[in-house]
Coordinates of C-alpha atoms in Angstrom, one line a residue:
Chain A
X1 CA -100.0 76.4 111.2
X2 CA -100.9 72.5 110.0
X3 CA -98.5 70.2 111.9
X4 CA -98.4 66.5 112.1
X5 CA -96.4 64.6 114.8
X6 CA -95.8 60.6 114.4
X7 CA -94.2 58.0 117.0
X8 CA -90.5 58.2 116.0
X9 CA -89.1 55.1 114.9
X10 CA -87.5 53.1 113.5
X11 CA -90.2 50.1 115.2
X12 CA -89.0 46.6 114.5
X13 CA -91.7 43.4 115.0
X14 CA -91.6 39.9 114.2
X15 CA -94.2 38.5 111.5
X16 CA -97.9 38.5 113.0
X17 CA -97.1 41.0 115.7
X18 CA -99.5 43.8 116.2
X19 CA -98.7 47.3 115.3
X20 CA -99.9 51.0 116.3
X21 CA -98.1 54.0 115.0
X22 CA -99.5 57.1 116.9
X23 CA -99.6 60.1 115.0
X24 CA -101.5 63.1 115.9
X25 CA -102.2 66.6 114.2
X26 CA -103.0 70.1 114.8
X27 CA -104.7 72.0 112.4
X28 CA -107.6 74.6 111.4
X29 CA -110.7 73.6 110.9
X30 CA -111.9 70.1 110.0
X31 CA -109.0 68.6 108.2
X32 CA -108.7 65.1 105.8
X33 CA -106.6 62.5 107.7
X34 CA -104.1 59.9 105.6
X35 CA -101.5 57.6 105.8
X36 CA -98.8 57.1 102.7
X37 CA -97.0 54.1 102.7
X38 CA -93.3 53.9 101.0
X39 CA -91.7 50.9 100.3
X40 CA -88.1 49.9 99.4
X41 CA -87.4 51.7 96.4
X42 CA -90.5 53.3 95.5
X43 CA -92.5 56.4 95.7
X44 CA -95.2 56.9 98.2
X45 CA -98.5 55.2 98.0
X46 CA -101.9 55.8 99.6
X47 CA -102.3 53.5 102.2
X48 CA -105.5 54.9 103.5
X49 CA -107.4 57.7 104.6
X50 CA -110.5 59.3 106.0
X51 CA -112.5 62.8 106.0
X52 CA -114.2 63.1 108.8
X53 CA -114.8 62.5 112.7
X54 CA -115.1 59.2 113.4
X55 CA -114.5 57.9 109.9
X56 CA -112.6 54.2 109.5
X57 CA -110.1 54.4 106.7
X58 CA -108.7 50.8 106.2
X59 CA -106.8 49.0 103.4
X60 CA -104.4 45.7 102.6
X61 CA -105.5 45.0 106.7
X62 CA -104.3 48.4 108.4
X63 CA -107.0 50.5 109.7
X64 CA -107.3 54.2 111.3
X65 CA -109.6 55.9 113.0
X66 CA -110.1 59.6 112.7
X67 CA -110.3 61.0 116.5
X68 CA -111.3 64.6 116.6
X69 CA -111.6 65.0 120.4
X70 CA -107.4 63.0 120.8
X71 CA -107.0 64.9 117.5
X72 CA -105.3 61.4 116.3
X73 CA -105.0 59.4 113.2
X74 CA -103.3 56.2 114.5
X75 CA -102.5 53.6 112.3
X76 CA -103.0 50.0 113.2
X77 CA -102.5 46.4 111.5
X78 CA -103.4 43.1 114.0
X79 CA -101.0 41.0 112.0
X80 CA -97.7 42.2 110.1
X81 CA -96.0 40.5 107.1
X82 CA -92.6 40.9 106.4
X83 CA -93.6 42.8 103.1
X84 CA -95.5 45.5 105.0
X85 CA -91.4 46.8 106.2
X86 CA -91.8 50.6 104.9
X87 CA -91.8 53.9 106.1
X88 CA -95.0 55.2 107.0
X89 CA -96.2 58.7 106.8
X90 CA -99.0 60.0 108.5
X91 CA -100.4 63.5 106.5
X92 CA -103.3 66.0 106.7
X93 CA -104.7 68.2 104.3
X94 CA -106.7 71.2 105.9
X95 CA -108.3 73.0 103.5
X96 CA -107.7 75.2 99.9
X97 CA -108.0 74.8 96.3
X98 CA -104.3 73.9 96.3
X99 CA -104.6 70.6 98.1
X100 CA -100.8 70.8 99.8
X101 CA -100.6 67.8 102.1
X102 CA -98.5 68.5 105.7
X103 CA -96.6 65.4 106.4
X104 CA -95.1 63.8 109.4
X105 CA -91.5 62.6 109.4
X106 CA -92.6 59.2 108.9
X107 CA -91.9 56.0 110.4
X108 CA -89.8 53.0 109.6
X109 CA -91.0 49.7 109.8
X110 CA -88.8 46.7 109.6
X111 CA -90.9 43.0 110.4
X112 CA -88.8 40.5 110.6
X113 CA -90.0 36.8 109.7
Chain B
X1 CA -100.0 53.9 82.4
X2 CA -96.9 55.1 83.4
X3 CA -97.0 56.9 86.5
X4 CA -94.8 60.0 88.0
X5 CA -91.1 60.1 86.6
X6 CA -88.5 61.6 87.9
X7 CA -84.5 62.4 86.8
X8 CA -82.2 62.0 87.9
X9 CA -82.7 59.3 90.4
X10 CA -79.2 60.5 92.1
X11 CA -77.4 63.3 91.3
X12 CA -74.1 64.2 93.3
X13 CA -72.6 67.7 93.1
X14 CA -70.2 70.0 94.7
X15 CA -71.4 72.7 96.9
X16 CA -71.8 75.9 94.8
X17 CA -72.8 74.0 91.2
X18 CA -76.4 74.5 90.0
X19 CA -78.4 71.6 89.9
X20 CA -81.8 70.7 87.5
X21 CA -84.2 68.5 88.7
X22 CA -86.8 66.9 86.3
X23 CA -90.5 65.5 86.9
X24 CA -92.5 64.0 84.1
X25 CA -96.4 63.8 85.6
X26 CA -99.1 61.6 84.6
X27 CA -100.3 62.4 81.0
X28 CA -103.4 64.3 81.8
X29 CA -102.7 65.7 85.1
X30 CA -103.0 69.3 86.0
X31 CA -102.3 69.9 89.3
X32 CA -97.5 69.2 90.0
X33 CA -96.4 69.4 93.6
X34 CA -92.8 69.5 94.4
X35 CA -91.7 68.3 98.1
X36 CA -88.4 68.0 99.8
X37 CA -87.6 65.4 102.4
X38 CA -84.2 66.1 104.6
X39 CA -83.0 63.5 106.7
X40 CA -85.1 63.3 109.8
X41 CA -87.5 65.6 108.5
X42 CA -91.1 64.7 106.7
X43 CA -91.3 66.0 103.5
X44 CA -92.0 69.6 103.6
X45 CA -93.7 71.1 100.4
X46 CA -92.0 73.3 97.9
X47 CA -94.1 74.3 95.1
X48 CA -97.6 73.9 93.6
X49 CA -98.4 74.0 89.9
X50 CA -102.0 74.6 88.0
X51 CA -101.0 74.1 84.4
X52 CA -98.2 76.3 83.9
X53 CA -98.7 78.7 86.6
X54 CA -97.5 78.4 90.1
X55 CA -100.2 79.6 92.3
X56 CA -98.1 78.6 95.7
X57 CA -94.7 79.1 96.2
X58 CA -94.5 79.3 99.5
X59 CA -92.4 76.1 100.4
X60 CA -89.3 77.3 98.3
X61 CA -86.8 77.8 101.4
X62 CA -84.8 80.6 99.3
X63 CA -84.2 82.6 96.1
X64 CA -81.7 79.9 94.8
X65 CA -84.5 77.6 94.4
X66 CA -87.0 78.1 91.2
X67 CA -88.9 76.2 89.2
X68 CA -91.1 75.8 86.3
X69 CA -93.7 74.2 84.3
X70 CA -94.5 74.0 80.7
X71 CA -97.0 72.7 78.0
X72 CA -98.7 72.1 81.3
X73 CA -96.9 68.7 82.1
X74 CA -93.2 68.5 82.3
X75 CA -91.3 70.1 85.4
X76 CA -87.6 71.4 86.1
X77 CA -86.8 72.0 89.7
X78 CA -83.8 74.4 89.2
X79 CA -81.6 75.2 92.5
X80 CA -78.4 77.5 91.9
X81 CA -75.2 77.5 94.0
X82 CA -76.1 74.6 95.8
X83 CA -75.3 74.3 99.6
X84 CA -75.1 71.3 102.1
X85 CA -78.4 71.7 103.7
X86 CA -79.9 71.3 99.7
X87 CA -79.0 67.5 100.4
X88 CA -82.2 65.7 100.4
X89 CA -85.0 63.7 98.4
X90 CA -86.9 65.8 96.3
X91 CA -90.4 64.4 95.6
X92 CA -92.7 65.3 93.0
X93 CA -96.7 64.7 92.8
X94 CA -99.1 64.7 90.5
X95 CA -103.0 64.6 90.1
X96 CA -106.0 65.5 88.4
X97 CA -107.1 68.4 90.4
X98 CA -110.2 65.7 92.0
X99 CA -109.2 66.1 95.7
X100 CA -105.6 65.5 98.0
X101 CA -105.8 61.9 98.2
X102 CA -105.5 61.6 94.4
X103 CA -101.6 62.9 94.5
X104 CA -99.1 59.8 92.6
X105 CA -95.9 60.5 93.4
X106 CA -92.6 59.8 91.8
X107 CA -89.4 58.2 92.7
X108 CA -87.5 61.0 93.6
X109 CA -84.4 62.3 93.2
X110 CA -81.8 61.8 96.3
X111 CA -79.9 65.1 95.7
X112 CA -75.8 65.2 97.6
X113 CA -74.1 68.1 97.9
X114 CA -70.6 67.5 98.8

């Protein structure tokens, strides 16, 4: 079945570090690639996303590259604020007319100023 | 607009007591998704809704857990004789039907079973 592994956190920066959080997938077929974003308080957001190989999602200055051959989705921002501390799910969706999403078990970010 | 609702925001109950979960989409939206999210777990889906009917089921994780939909927008996550391992943050999602990434989700409701 659809799984989704992500870097375990919690991952702690100071402001304007650089940030990866790995997450790769295994799944049937060609599947859509995402990242949700949740901050403090509040339900979960698109961050970004992308739908095929070696599509670019990007958004608010994180990026991520959809790698079919790595079979990765790895999220990436050159220069953190302390309002992008959230938990960050990575999240596939493989096929169906049901849409279900698979998610990782996310990751928490804390950037400290 | 207002987006996804959910209700309670907490809820705190003693292991056996039925529990009733509540998720108010966006006006207009079709498609209700119900996910759970246990600590140190992702969220793991429950249930899918198309209007009232619940094509997928396959996420509920036992016969205590139902739920339903009606006049094709509000939804009650119902889980009887509640255990420990029910503690969790139940999510609910909403869309339109146009594709996955279109899913708004709610609050939650961070359910403790004591």
């Amino acid at each position: 079945g659809d799984s989704v592994t992500q870097m375990e956190g919690p991952v702690t920066l100071s402001e304007e570090a650089f940030l990866t959080i790995n997450c790769t997938y295994t799944a049937t077929g060609y599947p859509s690639l995402f990242w949700y974003v949740q901050y403090p308080g509040e339900g979960l957001q698109l961050l970004l996303k992308a739908t095929k190989a070696d599509d670019k999602g990007s958004n608010k200055g994180f990026e991520a590259t959809y790698r079919k051959e790595t079979t990765s989705f790895h999220l990436e921002k050159g220069s953190v604020q302390v309002s992008d501390s959230a938990v960050y799910f990575c999240a596939l969706y493989s096929g169906g007319s049901n849409y279900k999403l698979t998610f990782g078990k996310g990751t928490l970010l804390t950037v400290n100023p | 607009g207002a987006g996804v609702s959910q209700s309670p925001s907490n809820k705190v109950t003693e292991k056996g007591k039925d529990v009733e979960l509540r998720c108010d989409p966006i006006s207009g939206h079709t498609a209700l998704y119900w996910y759970r999210q246990s600590l140190g777990q992702g969220l793991e889906f429950l249930i899918y809704f198309q209007g009232n009917s619940a094509p997928d089921k396959s996420g509920l994780p036992s016969d205590r857990f139902s739920a339903e939909r009606t006049g094709g927008s509000v939804s009650t996550l119902t889980i009887q004789r509640t255990q420990q391992e029910d503690s969790a943050v139940y999510l609910c999602a909403s869309s339109s039907n146009s594709g996955p990434s279109e899913q708004y989700f709610g609050p939650g409701t961070r359910l403790t079973v004591t």
